[in-house]
Short mmCIF file of C-alpha atoms and ligand atoms in Angstrom, two decimals:
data_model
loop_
_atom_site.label_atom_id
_atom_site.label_comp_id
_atom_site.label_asym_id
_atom_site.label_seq_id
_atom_site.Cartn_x
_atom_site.Cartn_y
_atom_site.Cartn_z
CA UNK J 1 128.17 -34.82 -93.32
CA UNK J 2 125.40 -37.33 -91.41
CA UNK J 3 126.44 -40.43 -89.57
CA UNK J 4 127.67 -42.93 -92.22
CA UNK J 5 124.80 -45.04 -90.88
CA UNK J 6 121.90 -43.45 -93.23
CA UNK J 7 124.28 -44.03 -96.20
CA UNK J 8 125.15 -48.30 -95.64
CA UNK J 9 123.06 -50.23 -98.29
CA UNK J 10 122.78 -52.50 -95.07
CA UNK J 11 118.85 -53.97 -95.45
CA UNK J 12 117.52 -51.29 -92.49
CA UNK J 13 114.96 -52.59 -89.33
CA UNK J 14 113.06 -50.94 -87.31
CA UNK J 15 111.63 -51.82 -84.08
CA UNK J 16 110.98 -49.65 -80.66
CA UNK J 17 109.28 -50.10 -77.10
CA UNK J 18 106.78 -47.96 -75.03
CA UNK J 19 108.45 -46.10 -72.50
CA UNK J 20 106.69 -47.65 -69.55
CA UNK J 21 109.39 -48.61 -66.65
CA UNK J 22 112.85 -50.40 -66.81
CA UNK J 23 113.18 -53.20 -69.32
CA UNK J 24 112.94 -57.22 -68.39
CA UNK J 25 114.11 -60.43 -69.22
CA UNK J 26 111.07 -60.73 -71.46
CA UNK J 27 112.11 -57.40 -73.64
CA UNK J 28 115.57 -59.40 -73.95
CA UNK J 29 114.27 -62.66 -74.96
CA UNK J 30 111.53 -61.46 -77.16
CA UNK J 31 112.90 -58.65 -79.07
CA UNK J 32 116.19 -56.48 -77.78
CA UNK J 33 118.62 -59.57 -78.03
CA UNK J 34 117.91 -59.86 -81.40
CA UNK J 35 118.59 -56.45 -81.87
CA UNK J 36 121.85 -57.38 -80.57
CA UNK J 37 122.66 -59.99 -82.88
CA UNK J 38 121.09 -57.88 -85.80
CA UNK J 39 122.93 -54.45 -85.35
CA UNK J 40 126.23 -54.98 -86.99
CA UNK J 41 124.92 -56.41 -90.40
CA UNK J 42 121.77 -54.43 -90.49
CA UNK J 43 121.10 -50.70 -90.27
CA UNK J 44 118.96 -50.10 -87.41
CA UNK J 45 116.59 -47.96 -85.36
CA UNK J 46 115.21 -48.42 -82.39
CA UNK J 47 112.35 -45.95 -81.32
CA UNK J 48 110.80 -45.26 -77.77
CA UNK J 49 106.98 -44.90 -78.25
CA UNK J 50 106.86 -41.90 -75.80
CA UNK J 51 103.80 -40.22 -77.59
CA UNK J 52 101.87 -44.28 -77.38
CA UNK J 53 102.99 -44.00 -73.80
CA UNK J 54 100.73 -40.53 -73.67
CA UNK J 55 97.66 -42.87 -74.66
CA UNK J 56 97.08 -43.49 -71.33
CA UNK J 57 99.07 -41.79 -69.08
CA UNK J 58 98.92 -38.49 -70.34
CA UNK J 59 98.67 -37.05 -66.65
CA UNK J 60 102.12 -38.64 -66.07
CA UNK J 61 104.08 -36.58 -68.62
CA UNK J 62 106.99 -36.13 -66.17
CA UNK J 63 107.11 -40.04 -65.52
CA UNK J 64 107.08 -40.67 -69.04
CA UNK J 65 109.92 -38.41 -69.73
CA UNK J 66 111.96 -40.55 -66.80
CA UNK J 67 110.88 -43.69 -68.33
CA UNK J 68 112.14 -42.59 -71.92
CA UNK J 69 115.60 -42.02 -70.31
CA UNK J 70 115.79 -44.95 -68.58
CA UNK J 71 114.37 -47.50 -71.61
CA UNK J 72 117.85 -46.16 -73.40
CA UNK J 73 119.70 -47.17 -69.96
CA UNK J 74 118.58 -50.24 -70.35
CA UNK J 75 119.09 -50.31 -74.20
CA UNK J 76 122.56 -49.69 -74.10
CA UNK J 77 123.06 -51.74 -70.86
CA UNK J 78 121.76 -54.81 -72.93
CA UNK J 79 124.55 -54.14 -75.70
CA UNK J 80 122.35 -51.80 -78.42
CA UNK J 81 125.86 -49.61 -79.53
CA UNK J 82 124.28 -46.37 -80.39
CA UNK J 83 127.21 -45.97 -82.73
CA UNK J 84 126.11 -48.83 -84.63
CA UNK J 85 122.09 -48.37 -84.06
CA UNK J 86 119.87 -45.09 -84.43
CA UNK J 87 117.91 -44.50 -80.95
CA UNK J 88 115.19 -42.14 -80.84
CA UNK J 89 112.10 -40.33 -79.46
CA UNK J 90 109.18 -40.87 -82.00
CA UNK J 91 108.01 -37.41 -80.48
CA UNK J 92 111.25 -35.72 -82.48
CA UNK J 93 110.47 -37.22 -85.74
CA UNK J 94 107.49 -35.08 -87.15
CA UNK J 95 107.17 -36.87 -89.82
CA UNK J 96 105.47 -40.18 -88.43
CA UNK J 97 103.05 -37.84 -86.82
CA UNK J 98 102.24 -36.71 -90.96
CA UNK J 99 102.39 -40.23 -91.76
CA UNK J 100 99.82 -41.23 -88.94
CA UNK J 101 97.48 -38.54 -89.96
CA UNK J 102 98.09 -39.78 -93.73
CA UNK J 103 97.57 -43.32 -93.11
CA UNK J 104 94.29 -42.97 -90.81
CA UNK J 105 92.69 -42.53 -93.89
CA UNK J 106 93.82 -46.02 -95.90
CA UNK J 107 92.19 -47.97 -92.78
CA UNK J 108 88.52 -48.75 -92.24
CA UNK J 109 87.73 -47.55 -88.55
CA UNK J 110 85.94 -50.70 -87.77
CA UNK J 111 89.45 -52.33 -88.76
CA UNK J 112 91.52 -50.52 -86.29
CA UNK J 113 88.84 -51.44 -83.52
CA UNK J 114 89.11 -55.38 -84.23
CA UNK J 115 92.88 -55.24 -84.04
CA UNK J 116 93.28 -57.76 -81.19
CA UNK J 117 96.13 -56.43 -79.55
CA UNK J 118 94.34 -52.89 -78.91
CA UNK J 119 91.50 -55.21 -77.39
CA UNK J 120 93.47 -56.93 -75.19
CA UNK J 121 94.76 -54.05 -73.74
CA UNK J 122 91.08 -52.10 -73.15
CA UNK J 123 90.94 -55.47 -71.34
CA UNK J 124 93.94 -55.81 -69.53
CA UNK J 125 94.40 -52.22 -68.58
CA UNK J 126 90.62 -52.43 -67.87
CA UNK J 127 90.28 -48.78 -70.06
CA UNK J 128 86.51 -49.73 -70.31
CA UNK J 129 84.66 -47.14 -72.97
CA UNK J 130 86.90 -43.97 -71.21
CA UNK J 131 89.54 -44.52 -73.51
CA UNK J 132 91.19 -41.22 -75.06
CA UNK J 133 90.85 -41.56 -79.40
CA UNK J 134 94.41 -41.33 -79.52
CA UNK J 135 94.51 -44.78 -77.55
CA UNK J 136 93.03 -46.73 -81.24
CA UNK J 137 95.28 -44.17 -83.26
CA UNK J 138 98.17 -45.76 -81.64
CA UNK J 139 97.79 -48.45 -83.56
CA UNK J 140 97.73 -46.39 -86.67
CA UNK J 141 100.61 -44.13 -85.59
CA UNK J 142 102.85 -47.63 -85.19
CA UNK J 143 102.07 -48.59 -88.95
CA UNK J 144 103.70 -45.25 -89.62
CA UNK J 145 106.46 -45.46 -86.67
CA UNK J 146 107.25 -48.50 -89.17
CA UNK J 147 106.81 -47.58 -92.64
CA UNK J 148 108.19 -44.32 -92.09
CA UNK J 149 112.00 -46.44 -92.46
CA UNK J 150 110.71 -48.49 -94.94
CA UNK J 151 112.07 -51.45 -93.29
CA UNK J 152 112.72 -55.34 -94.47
CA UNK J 153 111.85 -56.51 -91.23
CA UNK J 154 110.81 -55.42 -87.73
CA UNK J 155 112.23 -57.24 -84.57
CA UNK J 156 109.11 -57.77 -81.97
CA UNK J 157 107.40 -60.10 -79.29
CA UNK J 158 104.65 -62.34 -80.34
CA UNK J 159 101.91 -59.76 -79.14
CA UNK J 160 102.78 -57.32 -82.03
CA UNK J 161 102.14 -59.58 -84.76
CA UNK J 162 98.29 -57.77 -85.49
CA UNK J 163 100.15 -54.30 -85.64
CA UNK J 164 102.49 -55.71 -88.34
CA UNK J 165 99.49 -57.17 -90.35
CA UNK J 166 97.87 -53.92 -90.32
CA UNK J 167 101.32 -52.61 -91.00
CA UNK J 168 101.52 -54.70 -93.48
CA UNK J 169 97.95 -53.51 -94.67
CA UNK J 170 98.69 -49.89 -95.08
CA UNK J 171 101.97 -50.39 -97.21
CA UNK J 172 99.64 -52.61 -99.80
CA UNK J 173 97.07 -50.29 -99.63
CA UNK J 174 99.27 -47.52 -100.27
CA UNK J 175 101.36 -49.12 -102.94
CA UNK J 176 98.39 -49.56 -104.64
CA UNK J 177 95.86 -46.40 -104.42
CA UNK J 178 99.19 -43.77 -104.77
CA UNK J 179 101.67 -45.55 -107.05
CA UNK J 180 99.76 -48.30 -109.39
CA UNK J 181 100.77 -51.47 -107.97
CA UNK J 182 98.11 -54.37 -108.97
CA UNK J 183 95.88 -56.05 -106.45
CA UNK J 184 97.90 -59.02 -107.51
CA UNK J 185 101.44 -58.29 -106.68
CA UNK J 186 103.20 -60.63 -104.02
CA UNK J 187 104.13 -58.40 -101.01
CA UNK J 188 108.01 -59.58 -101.56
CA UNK J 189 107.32 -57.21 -105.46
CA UNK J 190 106.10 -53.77 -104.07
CA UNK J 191 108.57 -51.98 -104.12
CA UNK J 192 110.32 -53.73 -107.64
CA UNK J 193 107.17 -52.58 -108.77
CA UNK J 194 107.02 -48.80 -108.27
CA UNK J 195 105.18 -49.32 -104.68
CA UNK J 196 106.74 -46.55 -102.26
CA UNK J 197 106.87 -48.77 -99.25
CA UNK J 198 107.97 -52.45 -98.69
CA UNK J 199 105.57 -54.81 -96.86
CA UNK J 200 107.82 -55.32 -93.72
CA UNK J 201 107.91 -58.87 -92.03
CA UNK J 202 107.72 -59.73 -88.16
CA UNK J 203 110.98 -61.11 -87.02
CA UNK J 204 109.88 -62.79 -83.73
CA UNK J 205 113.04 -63.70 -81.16
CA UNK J 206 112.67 -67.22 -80.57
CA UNK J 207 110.90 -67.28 -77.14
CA UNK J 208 108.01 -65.09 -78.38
CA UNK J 209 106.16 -64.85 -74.86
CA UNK J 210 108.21 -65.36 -71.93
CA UNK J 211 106.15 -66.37 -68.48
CA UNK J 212 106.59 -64.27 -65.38
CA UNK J 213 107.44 -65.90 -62.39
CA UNK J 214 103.99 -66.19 -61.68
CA UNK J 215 104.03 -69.10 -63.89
CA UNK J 216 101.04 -67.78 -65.33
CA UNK J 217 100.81 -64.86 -66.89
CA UNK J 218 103.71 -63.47 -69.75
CA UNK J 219 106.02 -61.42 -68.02
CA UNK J 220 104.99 -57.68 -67.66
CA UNK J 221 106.12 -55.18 -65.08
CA UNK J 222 101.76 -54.11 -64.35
CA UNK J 223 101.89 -57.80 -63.40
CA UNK J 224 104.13 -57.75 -60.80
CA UNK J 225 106.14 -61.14 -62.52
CA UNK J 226 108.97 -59.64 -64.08
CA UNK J 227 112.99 -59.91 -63.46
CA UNK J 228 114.32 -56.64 -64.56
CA UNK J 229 118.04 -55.96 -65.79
CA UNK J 230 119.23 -53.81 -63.47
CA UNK J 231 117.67 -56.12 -60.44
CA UNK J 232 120.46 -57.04 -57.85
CA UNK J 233 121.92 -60.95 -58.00
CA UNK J 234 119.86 -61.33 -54.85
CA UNK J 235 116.56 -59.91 -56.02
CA UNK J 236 117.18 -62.51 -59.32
CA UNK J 237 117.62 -65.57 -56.85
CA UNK J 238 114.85 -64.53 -54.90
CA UNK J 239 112.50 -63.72 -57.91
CA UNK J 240 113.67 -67.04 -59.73
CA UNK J 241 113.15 -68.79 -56.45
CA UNK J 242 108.87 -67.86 -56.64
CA UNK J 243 108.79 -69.41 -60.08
CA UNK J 244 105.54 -71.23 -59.73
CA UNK J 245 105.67 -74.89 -61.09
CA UNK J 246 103.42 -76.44 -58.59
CA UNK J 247 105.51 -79.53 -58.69
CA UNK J 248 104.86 -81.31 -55.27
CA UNK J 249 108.43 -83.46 -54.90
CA UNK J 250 111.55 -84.73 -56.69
CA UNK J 251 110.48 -87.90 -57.42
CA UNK J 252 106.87 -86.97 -58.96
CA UNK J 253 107.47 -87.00 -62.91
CA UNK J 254 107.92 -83.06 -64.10
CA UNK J 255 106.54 -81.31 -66.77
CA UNK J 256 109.25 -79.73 -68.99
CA UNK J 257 106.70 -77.56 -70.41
CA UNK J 258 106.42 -75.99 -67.20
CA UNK J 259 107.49 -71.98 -66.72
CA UNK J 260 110.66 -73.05 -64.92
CA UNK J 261 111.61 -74.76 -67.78
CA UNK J 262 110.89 -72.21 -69.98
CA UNK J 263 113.60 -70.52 -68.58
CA UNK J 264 116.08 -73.41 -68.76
CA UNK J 265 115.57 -73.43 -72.14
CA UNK J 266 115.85 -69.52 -72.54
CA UNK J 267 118.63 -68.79 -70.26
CA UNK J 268 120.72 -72.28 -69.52
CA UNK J 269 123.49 -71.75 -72.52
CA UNK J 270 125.23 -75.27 -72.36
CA UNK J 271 122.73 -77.69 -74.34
CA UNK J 272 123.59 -80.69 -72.57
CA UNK J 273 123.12 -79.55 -69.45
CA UNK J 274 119.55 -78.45 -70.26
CA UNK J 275 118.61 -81.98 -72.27
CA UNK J 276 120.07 -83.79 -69.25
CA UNK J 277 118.13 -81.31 -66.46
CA UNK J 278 115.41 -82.13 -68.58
CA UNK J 279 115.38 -85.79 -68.88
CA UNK J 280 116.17 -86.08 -64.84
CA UNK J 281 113.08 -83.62 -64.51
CA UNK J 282 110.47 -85.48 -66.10
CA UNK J 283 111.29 -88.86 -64.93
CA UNK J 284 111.24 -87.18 -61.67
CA UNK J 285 115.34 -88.74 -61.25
CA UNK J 286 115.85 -86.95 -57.67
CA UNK J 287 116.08 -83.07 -59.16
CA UNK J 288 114.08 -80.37 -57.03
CA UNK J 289 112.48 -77.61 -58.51
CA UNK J 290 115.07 -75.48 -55.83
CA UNK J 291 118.03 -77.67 -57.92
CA UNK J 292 116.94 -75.97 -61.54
CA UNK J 293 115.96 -72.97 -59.67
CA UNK J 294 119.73 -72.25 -58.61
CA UNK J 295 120.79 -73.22 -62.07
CA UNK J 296 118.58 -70.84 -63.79
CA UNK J 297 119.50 -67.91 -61.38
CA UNK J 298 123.22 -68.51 -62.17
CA UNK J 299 122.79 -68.41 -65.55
CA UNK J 300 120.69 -65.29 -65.46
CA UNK J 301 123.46 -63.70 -62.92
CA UNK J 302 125.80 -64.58 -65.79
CA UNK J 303 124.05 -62.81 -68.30
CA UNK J 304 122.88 -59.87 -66.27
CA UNK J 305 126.57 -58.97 -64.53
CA UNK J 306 127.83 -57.26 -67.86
CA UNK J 307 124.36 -55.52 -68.23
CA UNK J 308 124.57 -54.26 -64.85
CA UNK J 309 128.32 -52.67 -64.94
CA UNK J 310 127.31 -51.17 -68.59
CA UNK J 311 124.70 -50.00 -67.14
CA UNK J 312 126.22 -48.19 -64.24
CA UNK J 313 128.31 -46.05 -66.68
CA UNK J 314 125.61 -44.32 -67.70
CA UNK J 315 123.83 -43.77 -64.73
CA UNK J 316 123.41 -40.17 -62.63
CA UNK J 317 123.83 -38.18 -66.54
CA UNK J 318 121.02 -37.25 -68.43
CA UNK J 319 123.47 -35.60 -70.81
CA UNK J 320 125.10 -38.20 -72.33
CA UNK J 321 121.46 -40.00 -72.75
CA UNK J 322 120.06 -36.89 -74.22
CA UNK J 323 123.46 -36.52 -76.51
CA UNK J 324 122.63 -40.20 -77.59
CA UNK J 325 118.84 -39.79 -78.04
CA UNK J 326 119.60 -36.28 -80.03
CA UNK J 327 122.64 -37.91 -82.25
CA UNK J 328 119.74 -41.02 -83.08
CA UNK J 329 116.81 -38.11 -83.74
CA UNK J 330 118.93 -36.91 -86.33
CA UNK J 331 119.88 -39.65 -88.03
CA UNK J 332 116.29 -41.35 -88.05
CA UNK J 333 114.91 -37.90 -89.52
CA UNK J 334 117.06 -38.14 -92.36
CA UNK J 335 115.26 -40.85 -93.22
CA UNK J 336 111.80 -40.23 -92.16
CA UNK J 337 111.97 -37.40 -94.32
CA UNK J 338 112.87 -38.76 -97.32
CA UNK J 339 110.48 -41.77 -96.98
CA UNK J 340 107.63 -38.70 -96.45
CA UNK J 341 108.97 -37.04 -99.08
CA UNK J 342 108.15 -40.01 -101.18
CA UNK J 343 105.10 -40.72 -99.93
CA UNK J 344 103.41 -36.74 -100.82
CA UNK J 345 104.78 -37.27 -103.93
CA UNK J 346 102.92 -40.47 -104.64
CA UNK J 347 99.98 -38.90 -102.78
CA UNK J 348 100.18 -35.84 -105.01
CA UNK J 349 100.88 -33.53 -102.20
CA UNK J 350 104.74 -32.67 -102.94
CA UNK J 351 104.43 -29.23 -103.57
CA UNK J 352 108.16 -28.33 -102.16
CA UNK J 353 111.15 -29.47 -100.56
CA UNK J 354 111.39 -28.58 -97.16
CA UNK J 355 114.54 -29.51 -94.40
CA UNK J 356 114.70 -30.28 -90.62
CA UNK J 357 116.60 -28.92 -88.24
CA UNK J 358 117.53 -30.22 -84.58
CA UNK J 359 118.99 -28.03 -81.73
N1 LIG A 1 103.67 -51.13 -79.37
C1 LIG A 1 105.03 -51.50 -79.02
C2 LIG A 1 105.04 -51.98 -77.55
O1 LIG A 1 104.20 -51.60 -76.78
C3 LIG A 1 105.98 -50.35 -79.15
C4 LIG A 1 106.13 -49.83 -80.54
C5 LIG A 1 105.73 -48.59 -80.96
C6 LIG A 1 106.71 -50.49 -81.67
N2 LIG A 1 106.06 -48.42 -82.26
C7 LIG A 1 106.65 -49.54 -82.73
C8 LIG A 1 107.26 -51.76 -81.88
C9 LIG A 1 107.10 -49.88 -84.01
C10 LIG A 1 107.71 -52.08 -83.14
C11 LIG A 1 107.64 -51.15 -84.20
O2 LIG A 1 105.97 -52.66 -77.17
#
């Protein structure tokens, strides 16, 4: 028999990170604590994008194979119970690459190109024209890295709200050149309607964007601004310490607006405390930013401490991360499969049944 997690009639999510380092307090805030919350009343899996990661480092495959170790570290550090949730590697579930492939066709090229998300990041990563083609058919494969679970909703950050639009594309699109759904139909009808897929929602964490310490820029390991989990309490003090306000003394009215207080408001638990920080702050009542500063680190030492000793149990063992990762590959397939399944039958190419093995 499977893992009784295929077989809930829990509404299922789906969400899942690039493999590109060790997670930060802006993958909590924005996505994996919600995860957290989400994973006892919802059946969930969470997939590490180590084929997107390819899209531009494919010279790096031993790096990326690290990275995907560590991102379920982290994962399970932050609280994600793989007993409860489905972790996987998008590279073991075949059939998102078939749904990719399938789906490639239902978008316009020129609509893949506009996505602004993808142009950001020929900015950002300054990729220029050299970009490989796989680097656009990311975006594609994610609509399928999605769709493939037929999901209600999809836990992300703020800056993957133009992948679930296109996501969100596809599934109409789909619904209505393969299984007769009208033109008409409200996205919450598709599937009531005979549509194969739903038309997933973004569930965005309620501090979308977190700043870096730079006090600039959202936090991002290429950046250099980010607090990670598994950094030390000293390395949080000191990082928390360079948040960049550019507050000149105690007295001078604050800005509550400001990236330090971004994190007050993210991280400081005890309401009053943060309304009463913040009131002190902005009439500039005798309150340093070095005062807040050692607030905020304490709170994020609080928070971090159980992260770091979960963390530590799984550290120096591949094994049990591989057992995990292999346990999650085979639950996700089941459904992957059957949502593929589906979607050659509404395609007309269902010719025969065919089953998936993993080793
Ligand atoms: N693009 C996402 C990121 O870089 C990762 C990702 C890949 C993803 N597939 C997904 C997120 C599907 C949500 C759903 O963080």
């Amino acid at each position: 028999m499977t893992s009784a997690n295929t077989l809930t009639s829990k509404p299922r999510i789906l969400t899942g990170d690039t493999p590109t380092g060790t997670l930060h307090l802006g993958h909590w805030v924005g996505s994996v604590k919600r995860r957290v919350e989400l994973q006892s009343s919802h059946e969930c899996y969470f997939l590490i994008a180590n084929m997107h990661a390819f899209t531009t480092r494919a010279e790096q495959a031993a790096d990326i194979r690290r990275d995907s170790i560590e991102i379920v570290r982290d994962y399970l550090a932050m609280g994600i119970d793989p007993t409860l949730s489905a972790i996987f590697l998008q590279s073991e579930v075949p059939a998102i690459a078939e749904l990719t492939f399938l789906f490639a066709m239902l978008l316009p090229f020129n609509r893949v190109m506009r996505n602004p998300t993808l142009k950001d990041e020929i900015k950002i990563k300054g990729l220029g024209e050299t970009y490989s083609f796989g680097f656009p058919l990311y975006a594609v494969g994610q609509t399928a890295d999605i769709l493939a679970f037929r999901p209600v909703g999809v836990p992300v950050g703020e800056d993957q709200i133009p992948h679930l639009e296109m996501t969100r594309e596809v599934a109409r699109r789909f619904n209505q050149i393969f299984c007769g759904v009208s033109e008409h139909t409200e996205d919450a009808d598709h599937v009531r309607l005979g549509g194969t897929f739903p038309v997933p929602r973004a569930d965005v964490g309620a501090v979308g964007r977190l700043m870096g310490i730079d006090g600039i820029n959202k936090m991002s390991k290429s950046l250099g601004n980010a607090i990670f989990i598994a950094d030390t309490p000293k390395d949080v003090q000191k990082k928390v310490g360079k948040i960049f306000t550019g507050r000149q003394s105690p007295t001078d009215p604050g800005d509550v607006n400001n990236a330090l207080f971004q994190f007050v408001d993210a991280f400081i638990t005890d309401s009053a405390r943060v309304a009463e920080l913040k009131d002190r702050y902005a009439r500039g009542d005798n309150i340093g930013d070095g005062h807040v500063k050692v607030e905020v680190a304490e709170a994020l030492n609080a928070l971090l401490e159980p992260m770091r000793e979960r963390r530590r149990q799984y550290e120096g063992n591949d094994d049990v991360v591989i057992d995990i990762l292999r346990d999650g590959c085979r639950r996700a397939n089941l459904v992957a499969e059957e949502t593929l399944a589906l979607a050659k039958d509404a395609a007309k190419l269902g010719y025969f049944a065919r089953r998936l093995t993993i080793g």
